[in-house]
Amino acid sequence: MPQPAGPTDTPLPVSPGAIPPPPPGYPPYAGAAEPKKKRGLLIALIALGVIMVLCVGGGVVTFLTLRNAESGEGAKEPAVAVDEFLTAVYKDRDAGKAADHVCAASRDDKKIAAKVAEVEKYAASYQNPRFKWTTPKVDNQTGDRATVSTRITMTTADEKVADQDLRFTVVQKTGWWVCEVA
């Protein structure tokens, strides 16, 4: 049996296809509140970015400045630098020692090792080869650059002899360093 409608329960007339209104008691949708602007965070991020750029830039400049820096002390005289280099290559046959006498701009470990390997090859293919050189002579010296020459002689146990004239370019930075061999 149908119940009688009370004063607050009166049904509203509904037309077909119409959307019923929202039930009473719900407030209308107000939308999202506008977020507060965070200027402090933005300023901190910009400052951090600037600091990072300065640090990275300083690191790059330092690397580029120091990458060709000589490590250690070079020889006291140009002729001494050449003599120490020749000793490392021809007598000690030690590429590491030889590289210690080469300027940073020309230091190529592979080329130095190849030269030492070439000397080793001669030593293996001849009977007891001995390498000697004349006292290195400074031909020309201007400020921090010098040209030094010497003659290398290889003598074998069976009396074979070979000579080679060499000219070195030596530079002074933290002492004298061999930079070029011709």
mmCIF file of C-alpha atoms in Angstrom:
data_model
loop_
_atom_site.group_PDB
_atom_site.id
_atom_site.type_symbol
_atom_site.label_atom_id
_atom_site.label_comp_id
_atom_site.label_asym_id
_atom_site.label_seq_id
_atom_site.Cartn_x
_atom_site.Cartn_y
_atom_site.Cartn_z
ATOM 1 C CA MET A 1 0.000 0.000 0.000
ATOM 2 C CA PRO A 2 1.229 3.470 -0.828
ATOM 3 C CA GLN A 3 2.227 5.693 2.019
ATOM 4 C CA PRO A 4 0.844 9.131 2.291
ATOM 5 C CA ALA A 5 3.257 11.832 1.463
ATOM 6 C CA GLY A 6 4.260 14.157 4.252
ATOM 7 C CA PRO A 7 4.953 17.862 3.966
ATOM 8 C CA THR A 8 8.691 17.340 3.388
ATOM 9 C CA ASP A 9 8.406 14.265 1.253
ATOM 10 C CA THR A 10 6.408 15.716 -1.598
ATOM 11 C CA PRO A 11 7.468 14.224 -4.823
ATOM 12 C CA LEU A 12 8.555 16.618 -7.496
ATOM 13 C CA PRO A 13 7.068 16.298 -10.891
ATOM 14 C CA VAL A 14 9.579 14.761 -13.275
ATOM 15 C CA SER A 15 9.372 15.192 -16.982
ATOM 16 C CA PRO A 16 10.637 12.399 -19.163
ATOM 17 C CA GLY A 17 14.317 12.869 -20.289
ATOM 18 C CA ALA A 18 15.099 15.621 -17.778
ATOM 19 C CA ILE A 19 18.023 15.335 -15.401
ATOM 20 C CA PRO A 20 16.931 15.485 -11.837
ATOM 21 C CA PRO A 21 18.448 18.274 -9.753
ATOM 22 C CA PRO A 22 21.113 17.331 -7.195
ATOM 23 C CA PRO A 23 19.833 16.240 -3.853
ATOM 24 C CA PRO A 24 19.577 19.051 -1.388
ATOM 25 C CA GLY A 25 22.322 19.486 1.179
ATOM 26 C CA TYR A 26 25.343 19.281 -1.117
ATOM 27 C CA PRO A 27 27.199 22.548 -1.723
ATOM 28 C CA PRO A 28 28.030 23.425 -5.315
ATOM 29 C CA TYR A 29 31.550 22.463 -6.584
ATOM 30 C CA ALA A 30 33.922 25.333 -5.847
ATOM 31 C CA GLY A 31 36.946 24.120 -7.909
ATOM 32 C CA ALA A 32 40.579 23.762 -6.796
ATOM 33 C CA ALA A 33 42.152 26.556 -4.827
ATOM 34 C CA GLU A 34 44.988 28.354 -6.679
ATOM 35 C CA PRO A 35 48.351 27.101 -5.381
ATOM 36 C CA LYS A 36 50.604 29.544 -3.578
ATOM 37 C CA LYS A 37 53.582 30.781 -5.565
ATOM 38 C CA LYS A 38 56.877 29.522 -4.196
ATOM 39 C CA ARG A 39 59.368 32.218 -5.110
ATOM 40 C CA GLY A 40 61.865 31.114 -2.492
ATOM 41 C CA LEU A 41 62.166 27.680 -4.064
ATOM 42 C CA LEU A 42 62.561 29.167 -7.550
ATOM 43 C CA ILE A 43 65.318 31.536 -6.375
ATOM 44 C CA ALA A 44 67.125 28.681 -4.605
ATOM 45 C CA LEU A 45 66.983 26.510 -7.748
ATOM 46 C CA ILE A 46 68.342 29.318 -9.936
ATOM 47 C CA ALA A 47 71.158 29.984 -7.445
ATOM 48 C CA LEU A 48 71.994 26.273 -7.337
ATOM 49 C CA GLY A 49 72.093 26.151 -11.149
ATOM 50 C CA VAL A 50 74.457 29.135 -11.313
ATOM 51 C CA ILE A 51 76.741 27.565 -8.700
ATOM 52 C CA MET A 52 76.809 24.275 -10.614
ATOM 53 C CA VAL A 53 77.701 26.041 -13.880
ATOM 54 C CA LEU A 54 80.531 27.929 -12.151
ATOM 55 C CA CYS A 55 81.897 24.764 -10.522
ATOM 56 C CA VAL A 56 81.807 22.722 -13.725
ATOM 57 C CA GLY A 57 83.286 25.611 -15.719
ATOM 58 C CA GLY A 58 86.071 26.048 -13.171
ATOM 59 C CA GLY A 59 86.835 22.342 -13.280
ATOM 60 C CA VAL A 60 87.065 22.358 -17.074
ATOM 61 C CA VAL A 61 89.346 25.412 -17.075
ATOM 62 C CA THR A 62 91.588 23.817 -14.438
ATOM 63 C CA PHE A 63 91.799 20.575 -16.421
ATOM 64 C CA LEU A 64 92.666 22.384 -19.655
ATOM 65 C CA THR A 65 95.285 24.467 -17.874
ATOM 66 C CA LEU A 66 96.991 21.598 -16.075
ATOM 67 C CA ARG A 67 96.713 18.777 -18.614
ATOM 68 C CA ASN A 68 99.975 19.798 -20.297
ATOM 69 C CA ALA A 69 101.714 20.580 -17.039
ATOM 70 C CA GLU A 70 104.983 18.816 -16.479
ATOM 71 C CA SER A 71 104.999 16.460 -13.552
ATOM 72 C CA GLY A 72 108.243 16.368 -11.634
ATOM 73 C CA GLU A 73 111.485 18.105 -12.367
ATOM 74 C CA GLY A 74 113.160 18.135 -15.738
ATOM 75 C CA ALA A 75 116.910 18.051 -16.284
ATOM 76 C CA LYS A 76 119.125 20.969 -15.247
ATOM 77 C CA GLU A 77 120.578 21.379 -18.749
ATOM 78 C CA PRO A 78 119.316 20.584 -22.284
ATOM 79 C CA ALA A 79 122.177 18.159 -22.977
ATOM 80 C CA VAL A 80 121.487 16.303 -19.721
ATOM 81 C CA ALA A 81 117.818 15.866 -20.720
ATOM 82 C CA VAL A 82 118.878 14.287 -24.027
ATOM 83 C CA ASP A 83 121.470 12.037 -22.359
ATOM 84 C CA GLU A 84 118.922 10.787 -19.783
ATOM 85 C CA PHE A 85 116.363 10.149 -22.531
ATOM 86 C CA LEU A 86 118.884 8.172 -24.627
ATOM 87 C CA THR A 87 119.946 6.143 -21.580
ATOM 88 C CA ALA A 88 116.322 5.206 -20.868
ATOM 89 C CA VAL A 89 115.670 4.174 -24.493
ATOM 90 C CA TYR A 90 118.932 2.517 -25.581
ATOM 91 C CA LYS A 91 120.509 1.178 -22.386
ATOM 92 C CA ASP A 92 117.650 0.624 -19.931
ATOM 93 C CA ARG A 93 115.103 -0.054 -22.699
ATOM 94 C CA ASP A 94 112.405 1.278 -20.402
ATOM 95 C CA ALA A 95 109.530 3.209 -22.043
ATOM 96 C CA GLY A 96 108.328 4.489 -18.655
ATOM 97 C CA LYS A 97 111.705 6.031 -17.828
ATOM 98 C CA ALA A 98 111.945 7.483 -21.317
ATOM 99 C CA ALA A 99 108.492 9.074 -20.970
ATOM 100 C CA ASP A 100 109.683 10.717 -17.735
ATOM 101 C CA HIS A 101 112.079 12.820 -19.862
ATOM 102 C CA VAL A 102 109.573 13.835 -22.572
ATOM 103 C CA CYS A 103 107.568 17.075 -22.406
ATOM 104 C CA ALA A 104 103.842 16.673 -21.734
ATOM 105 C CA ALA A 105 102.848 18.122 -25.122
ATOM 106 C CA SER A 106 104.768 15.370 -26.956
ATOM 107 C CA ARG A 107 104.341 12.516 -24.488
ATOM 108 C CA ASP A 108 102.750 9.660 -26.409
ATOM 109 C CA ASP A 109 103.235 6.442 -24.485
ATOM 110 C CA LYS A 110 102.453 4.291 -27.531
ATOM 111 C CA LYS A 111 105.114 5.960 -29.692
ATOM 112 C CA ILE A 112 107.701 5.808 -26.926
ATOM 113 C CA ALA A 113 106.919 2.134 -26.312
ATOM 114 C CA ALA A 114 107.193 1.505 -30.074
ATOM 115 C CA LYS A 115 110.672 3.088 -30.156
ATOM 116 C CA VAL A 116 111.808 0.981 -27.185
ATOM 117 C CA ALA A 117 110.363 -2.120 -28.892
ATOM 118 C CA GLU A 118 112.346 -1.226 -32.036
ATOM 119 C CA VAL A 119 115.558 -1.071 -29.992
ATOM 120 C CA GLU A 120 114.624 -4.417 -28.397
ATOM 121 C CA LYS A 121 114.156 -5.872 -31.886
ATOM 122 C CA TYR A 122 117.664 -4.750 -32.882
ATOM 123 C CA ALA A 123 119.045 -6.239 -29.688
ATOM 124 C CA ALA A 124 117.388 -9.573 -30.462
ATOM 125 C CA SER A 125 118.488 -9.716 -34.106
ATOM 126 C CA TYR A 126 122.192 -8.876 -33.613
ATOM 127 C CA GLN A 127 124.913 -10.473 -31.537
ATOM 128 C CA ASN A 128 125.310 -8.516 -28.309
ATOM 129 C CA PRO A 129 124.569 -5.017 -29.648
ATOM 130 C CA ARG A 130 125.922 -2.048 -27.688
ATOM 131 C CA PHE A 131 124.637 1.487 -28.093
ATOM 132 C CA LYS A 132 126.862 4.513 -27.477
ATOM 133 C CA TRP A 133 126.424 8.150 -28.328
ATOM 134 C CA THR A 134 128.581 11.214 -28.438
ATOM 135 C CA THR A 135 128.170 13.730 -25.663
ATOM 136 C CA PRO A 136 125.007 15.668 -26.586
ATOM 137 C CA LYS A 137 125.924 19.132 -27.878
ATOM 138 C CA VAL A 138 123.677 22.196 -27.618
ATOM 139 C CA ASP A 139 123.636 23.656 -31.137
ATOM 140 C CA ASN A 140 121.221 26.514 -30.497
ATOM 141 C CA GLN A 141 119.570 27.819 -27.339
ATOM 142 C CA THR A 142 117.105 30.705 -27.151
ATOM 143 C CA GLY A 143 115.314 31.295 -23.862
ATOM 144 C CA ASP A 144 113.271 28.228 -23.061
ATOM 145 C CA ARG A 145 114.087 26.249 -26.239
ATOM 146 C CA ALA A 146 117.235 24.452 -27.346
ATOM 147 C CA THR A 147 118.399 22.229 -30.185
ATOM 148 C CA VAL A 148 120.715 19.402 -29.166
ATOM 149 C CA SER A 149 122.522 16.972 -31.468
ATOM 150 C CA THR A 150 124.347 13.685 -30.980
ATOM 151 C CA ARG A 151 125.463 10.625 -32.954
ATOM 152 C CA ILE A 152 124.328 7.175 -31.834
ATOM 153 C CA THR A 153 126.556 4.225 -32.687
ATOM 154 C CA MET A 154 125.495 0.588 -32.475
ATOM 155 C CA THR A 155 128.302 -1.943 -32.346
ATOM 156 C CA THR A 156 127.777 -5.715 -32.358
ATOM 157 C CA ALA A 157 129.965 -8.563 -31.118
ATOM 158 C CA ASP A 158 130.797 -9.536 -34.715
ATOM 159 C CA GLU A 159 132.146 -6.009 -35.394
ATOM 160 C CA LYS A 160 129.191 -4.581 -37.271
ATOM 161 C CA VAL A 161 128.809 -0.828 -36.776
ATOM 162 C CA ALA A 162 125.925 1.529 -37.569
ATOM 163 C CA ASP A 163 125.720 5.282 -36.910
ATOM 164 C CA GLN A 164 122.758 7.612 -36.771
ATOM 165 C CA ASP A 165 122.772 11.384 -36.278
ATOM 166 C CA LEU A 166 119.911 12.703 -34.172
ATOM 167 C CA ARG A 167 118.705 16.231 -33.457
ATOM 168 C CA PHE A 168 116.510 16.921 -30.425
ATOM 169 C CA THR A 169 114.302 19.873 -29.623
ATOM 170 C CA VAL A 170 114.334 20.445 -25.873
ATOM 171 C CA VAL A 171 112.120 22.887 -23.942
ATOM 172 C CA GLN A 172 112.356 24.333 -20.468
ATOM 173 C CA LYS A 173 109.319 24.363 -18.186
ATOM 174 C CA THR A 174 110.084 22.841 -14.785
ATOM 175 C CA GLY A 175 113.531 21.885 -16.047
ATOM 176 C CA TRP A 176 114.532 20.681 -19.522
ATOM 177 C CA TRP A 177 112.352 18.135 -21.393
ATOM 178 C CA VAL A 178 112.810 16.380 -24.751
ATOM 179 C CA CYS A 179 109.974 17.388 -27.089
ATOM 180 C CA GLU A 180 111.046 16.275 -30.543
ATOM 181 C CA VAL A 181 113.517 13.850 -32.089
ATOM 182 C CA ALA A 182 114.560 14.212 -35.719
#
